[in-house]
Amino acid sequence: MTQGEQAARSVQVLYRSCKCGWKAAGRCLDLIYENWFVDFHAAASTCSPSRASLLTGRLGLRNGVTHNFAVTSVGGLPLNETTLGEVLQQAGYVTGMIGKWHLGHHGSYHPNFRGFDYYFGIPYSHDMGCTDDPGYNHPPCPACPLGKGPLRHPERECYTHLALPLYENLRIVEQPVILNSLAQKYAEKATQFIQHASAAGRPFLLYVGLAHTHVPLSAPGPPGRGAYGAGLREMDSLVGRIKDTVDRTAKENTLLWFTGDNGPWAQKCELAGSVGPFTGSWQTHQGGSPAKQTTWEAGHRVPALAYWPSRVPINVTSTALLSVLDIFPTVVALAQANLPLRRHFDGLDVSEVLFGGSQTGHRVLFHPNSGVAGDYGALQTVRLEHHKAFYATGGARGCDGSVGPAQYHEPPLIFNLEDDVAEGLPLERGSVEYQAVLPEVRKVLADVLQDIAADNTSRADYTQDPSGTPCCDPHRIACRCQTG
């Protein structure tokens, strides 16, 4: 492939935990603002399922990942699923993953065995282990213990017994992670990866999973919204450094694609992002949050943009209905590689939308259950053009601690997002509009379930065992070590 060919010689996927918050998205993304997608959706509204779908182009009912993996998980993304890294490796790309993985860290589930030549990052979320200088959290978590005395009794969601590890390839190089220098290390490793690939004349895939807006990393500034803003600024700087490196080395044939894995984590209060206009008003009246872990718009609609000078048009807003699921087939097509055989995909090749030649994305999207109602991964929320139907609803834990009860709807609630993006008032079941949409909703849902039943599907191993916990020195409290 020569420099003049129109295939993507290099690809970067910039992925961060939870959305920046729609009110902050302009600042969060302005470093690489090119083609902005305003109807873009995560494939689930929690971490592991969304990431599995990004790397496979398949919903959780197909790839087997329907909920999050734990610190003690011995499994991960099923080994018979083919990742984007593996496909591009076979096409001659050098592949790297930097940041949060959360698709299995034990044995063959590690990124180095899932299609990534190079890995530098944390195996799961940065709040799933203690550190010596804890980042902001709500409620706060204590630092890692230093001595051999009895452990303190932490908040329920803290991990005082285990320090957060930092990997470089298969080796733990730091445990606990020094959070206030993590972004700097990510930027340095990303820059080195791009420079080495370019110097070798190799096309590359770099997948960067940032965690700044999951809850803020340790950052200067007061707690609260100031901490969240500081996290966004640090992410801005990191993304800007990566883009600058690309611009100096491979600008004309590198696609950057920036998006997120789910909506803001409402129970973290001022440490979470903003839902913007996607307020899920019907649910808020029932109780709980309509954001992360739900199938309301605030749970899965995320900021997204693409950057590729001379290919992606400048300052264009696209209203096409798109998904994280589309990254896999689109990148495979742009790299002139081949999709894996004997399996069905939920994503589309949306190259023409990226390049401004079309505003046609999906007609239908399915939003899997992500924790507040129904079975994990089940498809009980259907987007059909500008209508959205709910067979199950529920509210995640809010800042005030409240939750909304799981409710099941037959016939479903249907909203017209064109008129009601806040999802406040469902259509009257007796209305002409409702009666026209309902049969189509039922048909597309029955069709996808039949297709999944006939597909080559996988099942993730969610077994937990303390032996699966990453630990560089099991003889020291909290697995503490600095191997450098």
Short mmCIF file of C-alpha atoms in Angstrom, two decimals:
data_model
loop_
_atom_site.label_atom_id
_atom_site.label_comp_id
_atom_site.label_asym_id
_atom_site.label_seq_id
_atom_site.Cartn_x
_atom_site.Cartn_y
_atom_site.Cartn_z
CA MET A 1 0.00 0.00 0.00
CA THR A 2 1.55 3.27 -1.07
CA GLN A 3 1.13 6.67 0.49
CA GLY A 4 -1.21 7.71 -2.32
CA GLU A 5 -3.71 4.90 -1.91
CA GLN A 6 -7.06 5.69 -0.34
CA ALA A 7 -7.10 2.94 2.27
CA ALA A 8 -6.53 3.86 5.90
CA ARG A 9 -2.87 3.15 6.43
CA SER A 10 -3.21 3.89 10.14
CA VAL A 11 -6.16 4.03 12.50
CA GLN A 12 -6.57 5.41 16.00
CA VAL A 13 -9.60 4.74 18.15
CA LEU A 14 -9.76 7.13 21.12
CA TYR A 15 -12.22 5.74 23.64
CA ARG A 16 -12.95 7.11 27.07
CA SER A 17 -15.00 5.79 29.97
CA CYS A 18 -18.32 7.54 30.29
CA LYS A 19 -19.17 10.56 28.23
CA CYS A 20 -17.53 13.91 28.71
CA GLY A 21 -20.90 15.40 29.46
CA TRP A 22 -22.80 17.13 26.71
CA LYS A 23 -22.35 20.61 28.19
CA ALA A 24 -18.59 20.09 28.25
CA ALA A 25 -18.31 18.16 24.99
CA GLY A 26 -17.35 21.15 22.87
CA ARG A 27 -14.32 21.85 25.01
CA CYS A 28 -13.60 18.17 25.50
CA LEU A 29 -13.41 17.52 21.77
CA ASP A 30 -12.34 20.76 20.15
CA LEU A 31 -8.73 19.67 19.73
CA ILE A 32 -9.70 17.34 16.91
CA TYR A 33 -13.05 18.74 15.81
CA GLU A 34 -13.80 17.67 12.23
CA ASN A 35 -16.90 15.54 11.56
CA TRP A 36 -19.20 15.60 14.59
CA PHE A 37 -21.88 12.91 15.04
CA VAL A 38 -24.87 13.93 17.13
CA ASP A 39 -26.82 10.64 17.04
CA PHE A 40 -24.00 8.26 17.97
CA HIS A 41 -24.50 5.44 20.48
CA ALA A 42 -22.48 3.13 22.67
CA ALA A 43 -23.35 -0.53 22.14
CA ALA A 44 -24.22 -0.90 25.84
CA SER A 45 -24.28 1.42 28.82
CA THR A 46 -21.60 -0.26 30.91
CA CYS A 47 -17.88 -0.74 30.36
CA SER A 48 -17.06 -4.34 29.38
CA PRO A 49 -20.02 -4.97 27.03
CA SER A 50 -19.47 -1.68 25.20
CA ARG A 51 -15.75 -2.39 24.71
CA ALA A 52 -16.42 -5.96 23.56
CA SER A 53 -18.80 -4.63 20.93
CA LEU A 54 -16.26 -2.05 19.75
CA LEU A 55 -13.65 -4.76 19.19
CA THR A 56 -16.01 -7.30 17.58
CA GLY A 57 -18.77 -5.30 15.88
CA ARG A 58 -21.28 -7.59 17.62
CA LEU A 59 -23.83 -7.16 20.40
CA GLY A 60 -23.34 -8.92 23.72
CA LEU A 61 -25.90 -11.62 22.88
CA ARG A 62 -23.53 -12.62 20.06
CA ASN A 63 -20.06 -12.02 21.55
CA GLY A 64 -21.03 -13.25 25.02
CA VAL A 65 -20.07 -10.16 27.04
CA THR A 66 -23.26 -8.87 28.66
CA HIS A 67 -21.95 -7.29 31.88
CA ASN A 68 -18.71 -6.16 33.49
CA PHE A 69 -15.77 -8.36 34.44
CA ALA A 70 -14.47 -8.22 38.01
CA VAL A 71 -11.02 -7.90 39.53
CA THR A 72 -11.16 -11.64 40.31
CA SER A 73 -12.56 -12.72 36.92
CA VAL A 74 -10.73 -15.61 35.31
CA GLY A 75 -12.48 -15.12 31.95
CA GLY A 76 -12.97 -12.31 29.50
CA LEU A 77 -14.02 -11.66 25.92
CA PRO A 78 -14.51 -15.24 24.60
CA LEU A 79 -11.47 -16.56 22.80
CA ASN A 80 -13.44 -17.66 19.73
CA GLU A 81 -14.41 -14.02 19.10
CA THR A 82 -12.13 -12.24 16.61
CA THR A 83 -11.04 -8.74 17.63
CA LEU A 84 -10.32 -5.73 15.47
CA GLY A 85 -6.68 -6.03 16.53
CA GLU A 86 -6.48 -9.59 15.25
CA VAL A 87 -8.03 -8.69 11.91
CA LEU A 88 -5.62 -5.80 11.33
CA GLN A 89 -2.63 -7.84 12.52
CA GLN A 90 -3.43 -10.35 9.79
CA ALA A 91 -3.60 -7.46 7.31
CA GLY A 92 -0.05 -6.36 8.19
CA TYR A 93 -0.76 -3.67 10.76
CA VAL A 94 1.21 -3.21 13.95
CA THR A 95 -1.32 -2.92 16.76
CA GLY A 96 -1.26 -1.24 20.15
CA MET A 97 -3.62 -0.77 23.06
CA ILE A 98 -3.04 1.94 25.68
CA GLY A 99 -5.28 2.56 28.67
CA LYS A 100 -8.20 0.73 30.22
CA TRP A 101 -8.88 -2.79 28.86
CA HIS A 102 -11.64 -4.41 31.00
CA LEU A 103 -12.10 -7.47 28.77
CA GLY A 104 -10.21 -9.99 30.86
CA HIS A 105 -6.71 -9.88 32.28
CA HIS A 106 -6.03 -13.48 33.24
CA GLY A 107 -4.07 -15.78 30.91
CA SER A 108 -5.16 -15.74 27.26
CA TYR A 109 -7.62 -12.88 27.80
CA HIS A 110 -4.81 -10.36 28.17
CA PRO A 111 -4.57 -7.78 25.32
CA ASN A 112 -1.27 -9.23 24.05
CA PHE A 113 -3.15 -12.43 23.23
CA ARG A 114 -6.17 -10.64 21.73
CA GLY A 115 -4.57 -8.98 18.73
CA PHE A 116 -2.42 -6.24 20.27
CA ASP A 117 1.34 -6.34 19.75
CA TYR A 118 1.85 -3.73 22.45
CA TYR A 119 -0.11 -2.99 25.61
CA PHE A 120 0.38 -0.32 28.26
CA GLY A 121 -2.41 0.32 30.70
CA ILE A 122 -4.69 -0.80 33.49
CA PRO A 123 -6.69 -4.04 33.26
CA TYR A 124 -10.00 -2.50 34.41
CA SER A 125 -11.36 0.78 35.77
CA HIS A 126 -9.02 2.94 37.85
CA ASP A 127 -11.43 2.84 40.81
CA MET A 128 -11.15 -0.99 40.99
CA GLY A 129 -8.00 -0.93 43.10
CA CYS A 130 -6.39 1.23 45.75
CA THR A 131 -3.59 3.74 45.14
CA ASP A 132 -1.31 5.75 47.41
CA ASP A 133 -2.82 9.02 46.20
CA PRO A 134 -6.46 8.15 45.44
CA GLY A 135 -8.27 9.93 42.68
CA TYR A 136 -11.59 11.61 43.34
CA ASN A 137 -14.50 9.31 44.07
CA HIS A 138 -17.93 9.49 45.68
CA PRO A 139 -17.81 8.32 48.38
CA PRO A 140 -14.02 8.74 48.76
CA CYS A 141 -11.87 5.63 49.01
CA PRO A 142 -8.81 5.35 51.29
CA ALA A 143 -5.23 4.97 50.13
CA CYS A 144 -3.57 1.57 49.97
CA PRO A 145 -2.44 0.27 53.36
CA LEU A 146 1.29 0.54 54.05
CA GLY A 147 1.81 -1.67 57.08
CA LYS A 148 0.82 -5.13 58.23
CA GLY A 149 -1.83 -4.03 60.68
CA PRO A 150 -5.54 -4.80 60.34
CA LEU A 151 -7.23 -3.43 57.27
CA ARG A 152 -9.55 -0.49 57.70
CA HIS A 153 -13.20 -0.94 56.90
CA PRO A 154 -13.64 0.95 53.63
CA GLU A 155 -16.76 2.03 51.84
CA ARG A 156 -18.56 -0.85 50.17
CA GLU A 157 -17.29 -0.04 46.67
CA CYS A 158 -13.62 0.46 47.59
CA TYR A 159 -10.82 -2.04 46.96
CA THR A 160 -8.54 -1.48 49.95
CA HIS A 161 -7.11 -5.01 49.84
CA LEU A 162 -5.71 -4.77 46.29
CA ALA A 163 -3.57 -2.11 44.62
CA LEU A 164 -4.38 -1.04 41.07
CA PRO A 165 -1.77 -2.49 38.66
CA LEU A 166 -0.17 -0.92 35.59
CA TYR A 167 0.94 -3.29 32.84
CA GLU A 168 3.44 -2.98 30.04
CA ASN A 169 2.70 -5.98 27.88
CA LEU A 170 2.57 -9.02 30.20
CA ARG A 171 4.49 -7.47 33.09
CA ILE A 172 3.15 -5.40 35.96
CA VAL A 173 5.45 -2.38 36.06
CA GLU A 174 3.74 -0.46 38.86
CA GLN A 175 1.41 -1.51 41.68
CA PRO A 176 -0.21 0.65 42.93
CA VAL A 177 -0.48 2.95 39.93
CA ILE A 178 0.63 6.54 40.43
CA LEU A 179 -2.53 8.17 39.12
CA ASN A 180 -1.26 11.74 38.85
CA SER A 181 1.37 10.70 36.28
CA LEU A 182 -0.71 8.17 34.37
CA ALA A 183 -1.90 10.51 31.60
CA GLN A 184 1.66 11.67 30.98
CA LYS A 185 2.80 8.06 30.66
CA TYR A 186 -0.07 7.29 28.27
CA ALA A 187 0.89 10.24 26.07
CA GLU A 188 4.55 9.21 26.00
CA LYS A 189 3.78 5.59 25.16
CA ALA A 190 1.26 6.57 22.46
CA THR A 191 3.77 8.96 20.91
CA GLN A 192 6.50 6.32 20.93
CA PHE A 193 4.20 3.72 19.38
CA ILE A 194 3.18 6.03 16.52
CA GLN A 195 6.73 7.16 15.88
CA HIS A 196 8.13 3.62 15.86
CA ALA A 197 5.42 2.36 13.50
CA SER A 198 5.92 5.30 11.15
CA ALA A 199 9.72 4.96 11.20
CA ALA A 200 9.33 1.28 10.28
CA GLY A 201 6.95 2.12 7.46
CA ARG A 202 4.21 0.01 9.09
CA PRO A 203 0.50 0.84 9.12
CA PHE A 204 -0.80 0.86 12.67
CA LEU A 205 -3.89 0.51 14.81
CA LEU A 206 -3.72 2.31 18.16
CA TYR A 207 -6.66 1.83 20.52
CA VAL A 208 -6.52 4.30 23.43
CA GLY A 209 -8.94 3.74 26.32
CA LEU A 210 -9.02 6.80 28.56
CA ALA A 211 -10.64 6.77 32.01
CA HIS A 212 -10.68 10.47 32.88
CA THR A 213 -14.45 10.77 32.95
CA HIS A 214 -15.29 7.42 34.60
CA VAL A 215 -14.53 9.26 37.80
CA PRO A 216 -11.73 11.84 37.67
CA LEU A 217 -8.14 10.71 38.02
CA SER A 218 -6.11 12.45 40.68
CA ALA A 219 -5.79 15.95 39.27
CA PRO A 220 -5.06 19.45 40.57
CA GLY A 221 -8.02 21.53 41.60
CA PRO A 222 -10.70 21.38 44.28
CA PRO A 223 -13.02 18.38 44.60
CA GLY A 224 -16.38 18.46 42.88
CA ARG A 225 -16.99 19.96 39.45
CA GLY A 226 -13.50 21.45 39.59
CA ALA A 227 -12.02 17.95 39.71
CA TYR A 228 -14.14 16.82 36.79
CA GLY A 229 -13.16 19.87 34.77
CA ALA A 230 -9.49 19.26 35.57
CA GLY A 231 -9.89 15.70 34.30
CA LEU A 232 -11.36 16.98 31.04
CA ARG A 233 -8.53 19.44 30.60
CA GLU A 234 -5.97 16.71 31.15
CA MET A 235 -7.75 14.51 28.62
CA ASP A 236 -7.79 17.44 26.17
CA SER A 237 -4.05 17.76 26.51
CA LEU A 238 -3.43 14.03 26.11
CA VAL A 239 -5.60 13.76 22.99
CA GLY A 240 -3.97 16.88 21.58
CA ARG A 241 -0.51 15.39 22.00
CA ILE A 242 -1.56 12.22 20.20
CA LYS A 243 -3.11 14.20 17.36
CA ASP A 244 -0.02 16.39 17.05
CA THR A 245 2.14 13.29 16.76
CA VAL A 246 -0.08 11.92 14.01
CA ASP A 247 -0.02 15.26 12.20
CA ARG A 248 3.78 15.23 12.20
CA THR A 249 4.17 11.62 11.07
CA ALA A 250 1.17 10.22 9.20
CA LYS A 251 -1.45 12.96 8.83
CA GLU A 252 -2.64 12.21 5.30
CA ASN A 253 -3.42 8.54 5.81
CA THR A 254 -4.48 8.23 9.46
CA LEU A 255 -8.08 8.18 10.69
CA LEU A 256 -8.75 9.27 14.28
CA TRP A 257 -12.10 8.22 15.72
CA PHE A 258 -13.08 9.57 19.14
CA THR A 259 -16.09 8.35 21.14
CA GLY A 260 -17.16 6.89 24.50
CA ASP A 261 -18.41 3.70 26.08
CA ASN A 262 -21.50 4.90 27.98
CA GLY A 263 -23.20 7.84 29.62
CA PRO A 264 -22.35 9.58 32.92
CA TRP A 265 -22.38 7.70 36.22
CA ALA A 266 -25.07 9.63 38.07
CA GLN A 267 -24.41 8.14 41.51
CA LYS A 268 -21.03 9.91 41.48
CA CYS A 269 -22.87 13.26 41.70
CA GLU A 270 -20.65 16.23 40.78
CA LEU A 271 -17.91 13.81 39.65
CA ALA A 272 -20.07 12.58 36.76
CA GLY A 273 -20.71 14.20 33.39
CA SER A 274 -23.80 16.05 32.25
CA VAL A 275 -26.70 14.38 30.44
CA GLY A 276 -27.36 17.58 28.49
CA PRO A 277 -30.80 17.52 26.85
CA PHE A 278 -31.14 13.74 27.27
CA THR A 279 -32.85 13.95 30.63
CA GLY A 280 -34.99 10.78 30.47
CA SER A 281 -37.85 12.72 32.02
CA TRP A 282 -40.29 9.81 32.07
CA GLN A 283 -37.82 7.79 34.15
CA THR A 284 -36.88 10.60 36.49
CA HIS A 285 -40.53 10.86 37.48
CA GLN A 286 -40.47 7.14 38.31
CA GLY A 287 -37.22 7.47 40.28
CA GLY A 288 -33.53 6.91 39.79
CA SER A 289 -31.16 8.07 37.08
CA PRO A 290 -31.67 7.68 33.31
CA ALA A 291 -27.90 7.59 32.58
CA LYS A 292 -25.26 4.83 32.83
CA GLN A 293 -26.65 1.29 33.24
CA THR A 294 -29.94 2.23 31.56
CA THR A 295 -31.26 2.19 28.00
CA TRP A 296 -32.45 5.81 28.11
CA GLU A 297 -30.59 8.16 25.74
CA ALA A 298 -28.38 9.42 28.58
CA GLY A 299 -27.13 5.88 29.08
CA HIS A 300 -25.84 5.24 25.58
CA ARG A 301 -25.87 8.39 23.40
CA VAL A 302 -22.26 9.60 23.39
CA PRO A 303 -20.20 12.32 21.69
CA ALA A 304 -18.26 11.12 18.65
CA LEU A 305 -16.15 12.62 15.91
CA ALA A 306 -13.77 11.58 13.15
CA TYR A 307 -10.63 13.28 11.86
CA TRP A 308 -8.79 12.51 8.63
CA PRO A 309 -7.44 15.50 6.68
CA SER A 310 -8.45 15.50 3.00
CA ARG A 311 -10.89 12.62 3.55
CA VAL A 312 -13.26 13.56 6.38
CA PRO A 313 -14.98 16.91 5.68
CA ILE A 314 -14.23 19.80 8.02
CA ASN A 315 -16.80 21.26 10.43
CA VAL A 316 -19.66 18.99 9.41
CA THR A 317 -22.41 17.82 11.74
CA SER A 318 -23.91 14.45 10.86
CA THR A 319 -27.35 13.36 12.05
CA ALA A 320 -26.92 9.77 10.82
CA LEU A 321 -27.86 7.11 13.37
CA LEU A 322 -24.50 5.47 14.17
CA SER A 323 -23.02 3.17 16.80
CA VAL A 324 -19.77 2.03 18.36
CA LEU A 325 -20.64 -1.25 16.62
CA ASP A 326 -19.80 0.46 13.30
CA ILE A 327 -16.15 1.03 14.15
CA PHE A 328 -15.19 -2.60 13.54
CA PRO A 329 -16.66 -3.08 10.02
CA THR A 330 -15.76 0.46 8.93
CA VAL A 331 -12.11 0.20 9.94
CA VAL A 332 -11.82 -3.28 8.45
CA ALA A 333 -13.17 -1.96 5.15
CA LEU A 334 -10.90 1.10 5.16
CA ALA A 335 -7.90 -1.12 5.86
CA GLN A 336 -8.91 -3.34 2.91
CA ALA A 337 -8.99 -6.32 5.26
CA ASN A 338 -11.57 -9.10 5.50
CA LEU A 339 -14.34 -9.57 8.04
CA PRO A 340 -14.20 -12.84 10.01
CA LEU A 341 -16.19 -15.64 8.43
CA ARG A 342 -19.17 -17.57 9.77
CA ARG A 343 -20.57 -14.88 12.05
CA HIS A 344 -23.03 -12.02 11.78
CA PHE A 345 -22.29 -8.39 12.63
CA ASP A 346 -24.50 -5.69 14.08
CA GLY A 347 -22.32 -2.80 12.90
CA LEU A 348 -22.26 -1.23 9.43
CA ASP A 349 -19.50 0.05 7.19
CA VAL A 350 -20.26 3.77 7.50
CA SER A 351 -17.36 5.04 5.42
CA GLU A 352 -19.66 7.12 3.24
CA VAL A 353 -21.06 8.86 6.30
CA LEU A 354 -17.54 9.59 7.56
CA PHE A 355 -16.58 11.08 4.22
CA GLY A 356 -19.72 13.21 3.94
CA GLY A 357 -21.20 11.32 1.02
CA SER A 358 -24.24 10.06 2.93
CA GLN A 359 -26.43 10.81 5.92
CA THR A 360 -27.78 7.27 6.02
CA GLY A 361 -26.74 5.16 8.98
CA HIS A 362 -28.81 2.55 10.77
CA ARG A 363 -32.54 2.31 10.39
CA VAL A 364 -32.64 0.16 13.53
CA LEU A 365 -30.48 -0.07 16.67
CA PHE A 366 -30.94 -2.29 19.70
CA HIS A 367 -29.94 -1.11 23.16
CA PRO A 368 -29.14 -4.06 25.46
CA ASN A 369 -30.19 -4.19 29.09
CA SER A 370 -27.24 -3.03 31.18
CA GLY A 371 -28.23 -3.61 34.78
CA VAL A 372 -31.38 -1.78 35.86
CA ALA A 373 -34.06 -4.06 34.38
CA GLY A 374 -34.31 -7.45 32.71
CA ASP A 375 -31.56 -9.94 31.96
CA TYR A 376 -28.12 -8.57 31.15
CA GLY A 377 -27.71 -8.11 27.41
CA ALA A 378 -31.35 -8.80 26.54
CA LEU A 379 -32.77 -6.65 23.76
CA GLN A 380 -35.80 -4.89 25.24
CA THR A 381 -35.22 -1.38 23.86
CA VAL A 382 -35.52 -0.75 20.12
CA ARG A 383 -34.59 2.36 18.13
CA LEU A 384 -36.49 2.46 14.83
CA GLU A 385 -35.55 5.58 12.85
CA HIS A 386 -36.69 8.45 15.13
CA HIS A 387 -38.91 6.28 17.32
CA LYS A 388 -37.74 4.37 20.38
CA ALA A 389 -39.64 1.55 22.07
CA PHE A 390 -39.12 0.27 25.62
CA TYR A 391 -40.29 -3.17 26.74
CA ALA A 392 -38.39 -2.67 30.00
CA THR A 393 -37.43 0.45 31.97
CA GLY A 394 -35.63 1.23 35.19
CA GLY A 395 -33.62 3.93 36.90
CA ALA A 396 -29.97 3.52 37.97
CA ARG A 397 -28.78 4.73 41.33
CA GLY A 398 -28.85 8.52 41.40
CA CYS A 399 -26.79 11.05 43.28
CA ASP A 400 -29.34 10.95 46.12
CA GLY A 401 -29.08 7.16 46.37
CA SER A 402 -32.51 6.51 44.89
CA VAL A 403 -33.20 3.91 42.21
CA GLY A 404 -36.14 3.46 39.88
CA PRO A 405 -37.93 0.12 39.96
CA ALA A 406 -37.75 -2.22 37.00
CA GLN A 407 -40.96 -2.03 34.99
CA TYR A 408 -42.04 -4.12 32.01
CA HIS A 409 -44.26 -2.83 29.23
CA GLU A 410 -46.42 -4.88 26.89
CA PRO A 411 -47.26 -3.23 24.60
CA PRO A 412 -44.10 -1.12 24.83
CA LEU A 413 -43.68 2.54 25.63
CA ILE A 414 -42.83 4.37 22.38
CA PHE A 415 -41.27 7.83 22.19
CA ASN A 416 -40.76 10.08 19.17
CA LEU A 417 -37.20 11.35 19.67
CA GLU A 418 -37.57 13.88 16.88
CA ASP A 419 -40.14 15.74 19.00
CA ASP A 420 -39.14 14.53 22.46
CA VAL A 421 -35.41 13.94 22.87
CA ALA A 422 -35.91 14.21 26.65
CA GLU A 423 -38.03 11.03 26.50
CA GLY A 424 -40.68 12.64 28.64
CA LEU A 425 -44.01 11.75 27.05
CA PRO A 426 -44.66 8.38 25.36
CA LEU A 427 -47.06 8.22 22.46
CA GLU A 428 -50.66 7.46 23.25
CA ARG A 429 -51.17 3.75 22.59
CA GLY A 430 -54.36 4.46 20.69
CA SER A 431 -52.83 7.09 18.43
CA VAL A 432 -52.35 6.62 14.70
CA GLU A 433 -48.61 7.15 15.05
CA TYR A 434 -48.26 4.50 17.77
CA GLN A 435 -50.32 1.96 15.87
CA ALA A 436 -48.25 2.53 12.73
CA VAL A 437 -44.90 2.10 14.51
CA LEU A 438 -45.73 -0.85 16.79
CA PRO A 439 -45.89 -3.58 14.10
CA GLU A 440 -42.53 -2.46 12.69
CA VAL A 441 -40.96 -2.54 16.17
CA ARG A 442 -42.26 -6.04 16.75
CA LYS A 443 -40.98 -7.21 13.37
CA VAL A 444 -37.42 -5.86 13.66
CA LEU A 445 -37.11 -7.23 17.18
CA ALA A 446 -38.32 -10.68 16.13
CA ASP A 447 -35.97 -10.60 13.14
CA VAL A 448 -32.85 -9.81 15.16
CA LEU A 449 -33.63 -12.45 17.79
CA GLN A 450 -34.10 -15.03 15.05
CA ASP A 451 -30.82 -13.94 13.45
CA ILE A 452 -28.96 -14.23 16.75
CA ALA A 453 -30.41 -17.68 17.35
CA ALA A 454 -29.02 -18.82 13.98
CA ASP A 455 -25.62 -17.14 14.46
CA ASN A 456 -22.28 -18.42 15.72
CA THR A 457 -22.54 -16.96 19.22
CA SER A 458 -20.24 -17.06 22.24
CA ARG A 459 -20.66 -17.20 26.00
CA ALA A 460 -18.26 -15.40 28.34
CA ASP A 461 -16.88 -17.11 31.43
CA TYR A 462 -17.80 -14.93 34.40
CA THR A 463 -16.26 -17.28 36.97
CA GLN A 464 -14.41 -15.47 39.76
CA ASP A 465 -11.38 -16.80 41.65
CA PRO A 466 -8.90 -14.88 43.81
CA SER A 467 -6.10 -16.54 41.84
CA GLY A 468 -7.12 -14.45 38.84
CA THR A 469 -6.32 -11.19 40.63
CA PRO A 470 -3.36 -9.26 39.14
CA CYS A 471 -0.64 -9.20 41.79
CA CYS A 472 3.07 -8.63 41.30
CA ASP A 473 4.00 -9.61 44.88
CA PRO A 474 1.40 -11.69 46.74
CA HIS A 475 3.60 -11.69 49.87
CA ARG A 476 3.15 -7.94 50.38
CA ILE A 477 0.01 -6.23 51.56
CA ALA A 478 -2.14 -4.97 48.65
CA CYS A 479 0.36 -6.64 46.24
CA ARG A 480 2.65 -3.63 46.49
CA CYS A 481 5.69 -3.45 44.22
CA GLN A 482 7.52 -1.05 41.93
CA THR A 483 9.33 -2.99 39.20
CA GLY A 484 10.04 0.06 37.01
#
